[in-house]
Amino acid sequence: MDITPLVWIITIAVTIAFFVYEFFAHVRTPHEPTIAESARWSAFYIGLALIFGVVIGFVPGWGWVFAGEYFAGYLTEKALSIDNLFVFLIIMTGFAVPKKYQQKVLMIGIVIALIMRGAFIAIGAALIENFSWIFYIFGALLLFLAYRQAFAHGDSDPANGKFMRFVRRHLPVSDEYNGDKLTVSKNGKRFVTPMLLVIIAIGFIDLVFAVDSIPAIYGLTNEAYIVFTANAFALMGLRQLFFLIGGLLERLVYLAQGLAVILAFIGVKLVFHALHVNELPFINGGEPLLWVPEIPIWFSLLFIAATVAVATIASLAKTRGDKQKNDRDQVQGEEITTASDAD
């Protein structure tokens, strides 16, 4: 894929322009966005991401193979970003962030996420370019992360974890919010507000999620440009999506398991690729294992899309069934209470 420095400059400039526009048009003045506003902008950014994938397919020298890699990467990063939102929700609930300031927190968190992922993209590209064995490490890391995602998701509260307790011990913290300000002066002493703690917590979580997301997408494409644009489009509109599906997030009870399946699948794909380009002397004498299958991108795209769909449908069915059961139990309880009162 031939990407000139000019294309990189234009892409990064346009990405920055979108986030600057977002800040001045929607975030600078604190307010809670309506469902209609969130739906319009979410649809706009998702549509823009899909159009960009089609453009990749039609550009000479790029083509539909790279477009397929982009769509698979975008879908994976979008799913991981929704998991990001779930953790953001836990953090903001833990810190009791007022709703009208949540947009600013999300915006800062998303920008930090993009910067973190940009750094990891550059590091990943350099490693892949110089060390083919890095695919073994990426594959093993994703398999470990898949296990953790499936069995350890939601076990801790990021707002009260070890990292945040360390921050509180070393920073003078005010007990109350002072608008959306990060610091406040009291009796001549400067304190940080809970708003700054929220941003620090989200920044730390972004670092953790970058470790998940970058190896995952490098399992679908070796093109740094596709990795960056898929991540950028996955993060664009994430703020609006938070307010649009905020209530739905708690109903996605199988999201962690679905993401675990996706990460495990990509981990296996990476190990297969590492064996196919093997250069390690203690594996097959340093020769590639050409009989190992390479999983095609069209299969990866279908597998990831199907996994996201199954996890979403199963989650909604589970929560709907639980709600109906609770409603029946409540009605039966009221009937028993009424009968007891009658006796």
XYZ file of C-alpha atoms in Angstrom:
343
model
C 0.000 0.000 0.000
C 1.694 3.186 -1.204
C 1.168 5.948 1.380
C 3.099 9.150 0.705
C 4.093 11.588 3.474
C 1.535 14.036 2.032
C -1.278 11.502 2.532
C -0.165 11.007 6.146
C -0.059 14.768 6.747
C -3.530 15.303 5.255
C -5.003 12.383 7.205
C -3.590 13.539 10.542
C -4.588 17.156 9.861
C -8.171 16.176 9.009
C -8.368 13.975 12.126
C -7.172 16.844 14.338
C -9.621 19.217 12.616
C -12.557 16.915 13.433
C -11.632 16.796 17.118
C -11.078 20.566 17.273
C -14.508 21.086 15.690
C -16.039 18.622 18.173
C -14.604 20.573 21.092
C -15.714 24.046 20.003
C -19.091 22.977 18.582
C -20.253 20.518 21.246
C -17.982 20.263 24.282
C -16.763 23.758 25.145
C -20.134 24.765 26.614
C -21.105 22.135 29.229
C -24.433 20.454 28.461
C -25.996 17.012 28.304
C -26.614 16.095 24.634
C -30.046 14.928 23.560
C -30.724 11.484 22.121
C -31.500 13.065 18.722
C -28.195 14.977 18.668
C -26.229 11.882 19.679
C -27.995 9.720 17.072
C -27.338 12.197 14.234
C -23.633 12.526 14.945
C -23.141 8.809 15.635
C -24.722 7.996 12.265
C -22.573 10.670 10.588
C -19.289 9.285 11.901
C -20.191 5.652 11.223
C -21.258 6.615 7.690
C -18.019 8.544 7.215
C -15.994 5.499 8.327
C -17.821 3.233 5.878
C -17.366 5.711 3.008
C -13.636 5.899 3.749
C -13.406 2.097 3.470
C -15.081 2.223 0.053
C -12.662 4.971 -1.020
C -9.738 2.697 -0.106
C -11.221 0.045 -2.394
C -11.393 2.389 -5.390
C -8.031 4.170 -5.030
C -5.467 2.801 -7.543
C -2.663 0.975 -5.763
C -4.776 0.365 -2.671
C -7.718 -1.836 -3.662
C -10.348 -4.026 -2.038
C -7.945 -6.316 -0.191
C -6.781 -3.349 1.861
C -10.394 -2.149 2.112
C -11.315 -5.529 3.630
C -8.456 -5.201 6.128
C -9.696 -1.708 7.017
C -13.293 -2.858 7.566
C -12.157 -5.806 9.721
C -9.896 -3.498 11.710
C -12.565 -0.816 12.092
C -15.149 -3.332 13.303
C -12.698 -4.801 15.815
C -11.613 -1.402 17.112
C -15.232 -0.201 17.332
C -16.147 -3.235 19.432
C -13.127 -2.667 21.696
C -14.023 1.046 21.907
C -17.526 0.174 23.114
C -15.857 -1.882 25.832
C -13.854 1.282 26.521
C -17.136 3.140 26.992
C -18.290 0.611 29.562
C -15.168 1.271 31.652
C -15.584 5.036 31.157
C -19.126 4.668 32.526
C -17.810 2.836 35.599
C -15.178 5.538 36.172
C -17.615 8.438 35.830
C -20.135 6.693 38.077
C -17.414 6.009 40.644
C -16.384 9.686 40.633
C -20.003 10.925 40.401
C -19.225 13.181 37.429
C -22.169 15.560 36.779
C -23.843 14.714 33.457
C -23.240 18.135 31.914
C -19.472 17.698 32.386
C -19.315 14.121 31.083
C -18.892 15.311 27.485
C -15.651 17.097 28.365
C -14.322 14.066 30.248
C -15.150 11.798 27.313
C -13.595 14.173 24.788
C -10.337 14.373 26.724
C -10.361 10.607 27.228
C -10.852 9.952 23.509
C -8.052 12.353 22.538
C -5.716 10.673 25.045
C -6.736 7.292 23.592
C -5.888 8.425 20.056
C -2.486 9.755 21.162
C -1.724 6.530 23.074
C -2.740 4.375 20.132
C -0.761 6.560 17.717
C 2.378 5.929 19.762
C 1.702 2.192 19.912
C 1.001 2.110 16.163
C 4.413 3.650 15.444
C 6.145 1.223 17.821
C 4.247 -1.746 16.379
C 5.095 -0.773 12.805
C 8.798 -0.491 13.653
C 8.816 -3.868 15.405
C 7.010 -5.627 12.550
C 9.337 -4.068 9.989
C 12.465 -5.308 11.760
C 11.453 -8.404 13.732
C 9.120 -10.974 12.172
C 9.137 -12.965 15.419
C 7.154 -10.161 17.067
C 4.030 -11.859 15.656
C 4.609 -14.713 18.114
C 4.618 -12.232 21.006
C 1.561 -10.356 19.701
C -0.291 -13.658 19.260
C 0.578 -14.899 22.762
C -0.359 -11.497 24.231
C -3.769 -11.558 22.545
C -4.470 -15.096 23.752
C -3.632 -13.998 27.309
C -5.788 -10.863 26.952
C -8.632 -12.999 25.577
C -8.499 -15.177 28.699
C -8.436 -12.130 30.958
C -11.274 -10.500 29.020
C -13.449 -13.603 29.353
C -12.865 -14.373 33.016
C -11.679 -11.226 34.789
C -13.826 -8.491 33.175
C -15.557 -6.140 35.614
C -13.885 -7.563 38.719
C -12.354 -4.233 39.781
C -13.400 -0.608 40.068
C -10.958 1.610 38.111
C -11.982 4.644 40.190
C -10.712 2.982 43.380
C -7.931 0.759 42.071
C -4.302 0.699 43.207
C -3.251 3.277 40.618
C -5.867 5.828 41.725
C -5.086 5.228 45.401
C -1.432 6.011 44.561
C -2.497 9.246 42.805
C -4.644 10.319 45.764
C -1.755 9.762 48.173
C 0.518 12.064 46.184
C -1.908 14.822 45.148
C -3.949 17.151 47.398
C -7.524 16.425 46.327
C -10.613 18.572 46.816
C -13.779 16.702 47.808
C -16.079 18.671 45.496
C -16.248 19.589 41.812
C -15.605 23.214 40.914
C -17.412 23.378 37.585
C -15.218 21.683 34.982
C -11.992 23.107 36.424
C -9.067 20.792 37.126
C -7.673 22.700 40.140
C -9.037 25.018 42.820
C -7.403 27.303 45.383
C -8.521 27.008 49.035
C -7.011 29.106 51.831
C -4.018 29.862 49.674
C -3.354 26.202 48.850
C -3.880 24.630 45.429
C -5.978 21.453 45.268
C -6.832 19.226 42.324
C -10.528 18.601 41.769
C -12.147 15.199 41.187
C -12.343 16.223 37.502
C -8.560 15.888 37.192
C -8.669 12.490 38.925
C -11.275 11.306 36.411
C -9.062 12.374 33.508
C -6.012 10.662 35.062
C -8.041 7.462 35.557
C -9.305 7.527 31.974
C -5.800 8.201 30.656
C -4.484 5.173 32.540
C -7.321 2.998 31.227
C -6.589 4.258 27.689
C -3.007 3.032 28.078
C -4.265 -0.415 29.118
C -6.720 -0.572 26.211
C -4.037 0.458 23.724
C -2.145 -2.688 24.715
C -5.258 -4.674 23.715
C -6.265 -2.881 20.550
C -3.013 -2.340 18.654
C -1.795 -5.978 18.601
C -5.370 -6.968 17.685
C -5.532 -4.829 14.572
C -1.969 -5.679 13.566
C -3.264 -9.231 13.440
C -5.552 -8.120 10.605
C -3.234 -5.837 8.632
C 0.440 -4.887 8.492
C -0.334 -1.429 7.104
C 0.242 1.295 9.703
C -2.005 3.664 7.715
C -4.951 1.269 7.953
C -4.233 0.711 11.645
C -4.277 4.467 12.298
C -7.367 5.308 10.238
C -9.359 2.358 11.628
C -8.530 3.530 15.160
C -9.265 7.178 14.377
C -12.676 6.396 12.859
C -13.504 3.991 15.715
C -12.826 6.784 18.227
C -14.662 9.489 16.241
C -18.257 9.648 17.366
C -17.508 7.578 20.470
C -18.569 10.474 22.695
C -21.990 10.673 21.023
C -22.317 6.890 21.081
C -21.834 6.955 24.858
C -24.918 9.117 25.343
C -26.872 7.234 22.682
C -26.377 3.738 24.095
C -25.561 4.632 27.709
C -28.496 2.580 28.980
C -27.756 -0.214 26.529
C -24.170 -0.638 27.752
C -25.335 -2.320 30.945
C -27.407 -4.761 28.866
C -24.422 -5.970 26.820
C -23.660 -8.654 29.397
C -21.853 -10.906 26.904
C -19.734 -8.157 25.330
C -16.640 -9.230 27.273
C -17.026 -12.834 26.126
C -17.580 -11.732 22.514
C -14.436 -9.599 22.590
C -12.535 -12.494 24.164
C -13.505 -14.704 21.212
C -12.382 -12.007 18.743
C -9.048 -11.476 20.517
C -8.428 -15.226 20.706
C -9.248 -15.626 17.009
C -6.840 -12.844 16.032
C -4.232 -14.287 18.397
C -4.436 -17.646 16.611
C -4.300 -15.834 13.255
C -1.120 -14.045 14.360
C 0.529 -17.289 15.501
C -0.347 -18.904 12.155
C 1.169 -15.933 10.338
C 4.287 -16.051 12.543
C 4.767 -19.732 11.681
C 4.214 -18.983 7.999
C 7.047 -16.374 7.987
C 9.112 -18.054 10.699
C 12.780 -17.096 11.087
C 13.443 -18.429 14.612
C 16.222 -21.024 14.455
C 14.692 -23.311 17.102
C 11.436 -23.667 15.123
C 11.725 -25.813 11.981
C 15.393 -24.894 11.695
C 14.563 -21.254 11.048
C 12.564 -22.091 7.930
C 8.939 -20.958 7.316
C 6.217 -23.548 7.871
C 4.462 -23.052 4.547
C 1.881 -25.762 5.267
C 0.410 -23.599 8.059
C -2.755 -21.936 6.688
C -3.064 -18.151 6.388
C -6.547 -17.056 7.447
C -7.930 -14.821 4.643
C -9.184 -11.344 5.479
C -12.703 -12.047 4.162
C -13.054 -14.875 6.691
C -11.700 -12.629 9.474
C -14.224 -9.916 8.599
C -17.153 -12.370 8.580
C -16.002 -14.026 11.818
C -15.619 -10.712 13.677
C -18.975 -9.379 12.408
C -20.749 -12.628 13.330
C -19.188 -12.660 16.805
C -20.234 -9.074 17.518
C -23.776 -9.824 16.275
C -24.120 -13.029 18.336
C -22.766 -11.367 21.500
C -25.164 -8.421 21.088
C -28.256 -10.554 20.343
C -27.471 -13.011 23.148
C -26.938 -10.125 25.595
C -30.232 -8.447 24.749
C -32.096 -11.775 24.902
C -30.539 -12.553 28.298
C -31.380 -9.186 29.851
C -34.899 -9.253 28.369
C -35.455 -12.720 29.793
C -34.125 -11.657 33.201
C -36.411 -8.613 33.210
C -39.465 -10.700 32.346
C -38.582 -13.201 35.087
C -38.146 -10.393 37.631
C -41.478 -8.883 36.587
C -43.215 -12.265 37.023
C -41.594 -12.776 40.428
C -42.675 -9.288 41.488
C -46.273 -9.922 40.388
C -46.330 -13.286 42.189
C -44.896 -11.632 45.297
C -47.602 -8.969 45.228
C -50.293 -11.629 44.763
C -48.992 -13.597 47.758
C -48.884 -10.423 49.852
C -52.454 -9.524 48.822
C -53.681 -13.033 49.663
C -51.965 -12.919 53.056
C -53.570 -9.551 53.834
C -56.962 -10.917 52.828
C -56.575 -13.862 55.236
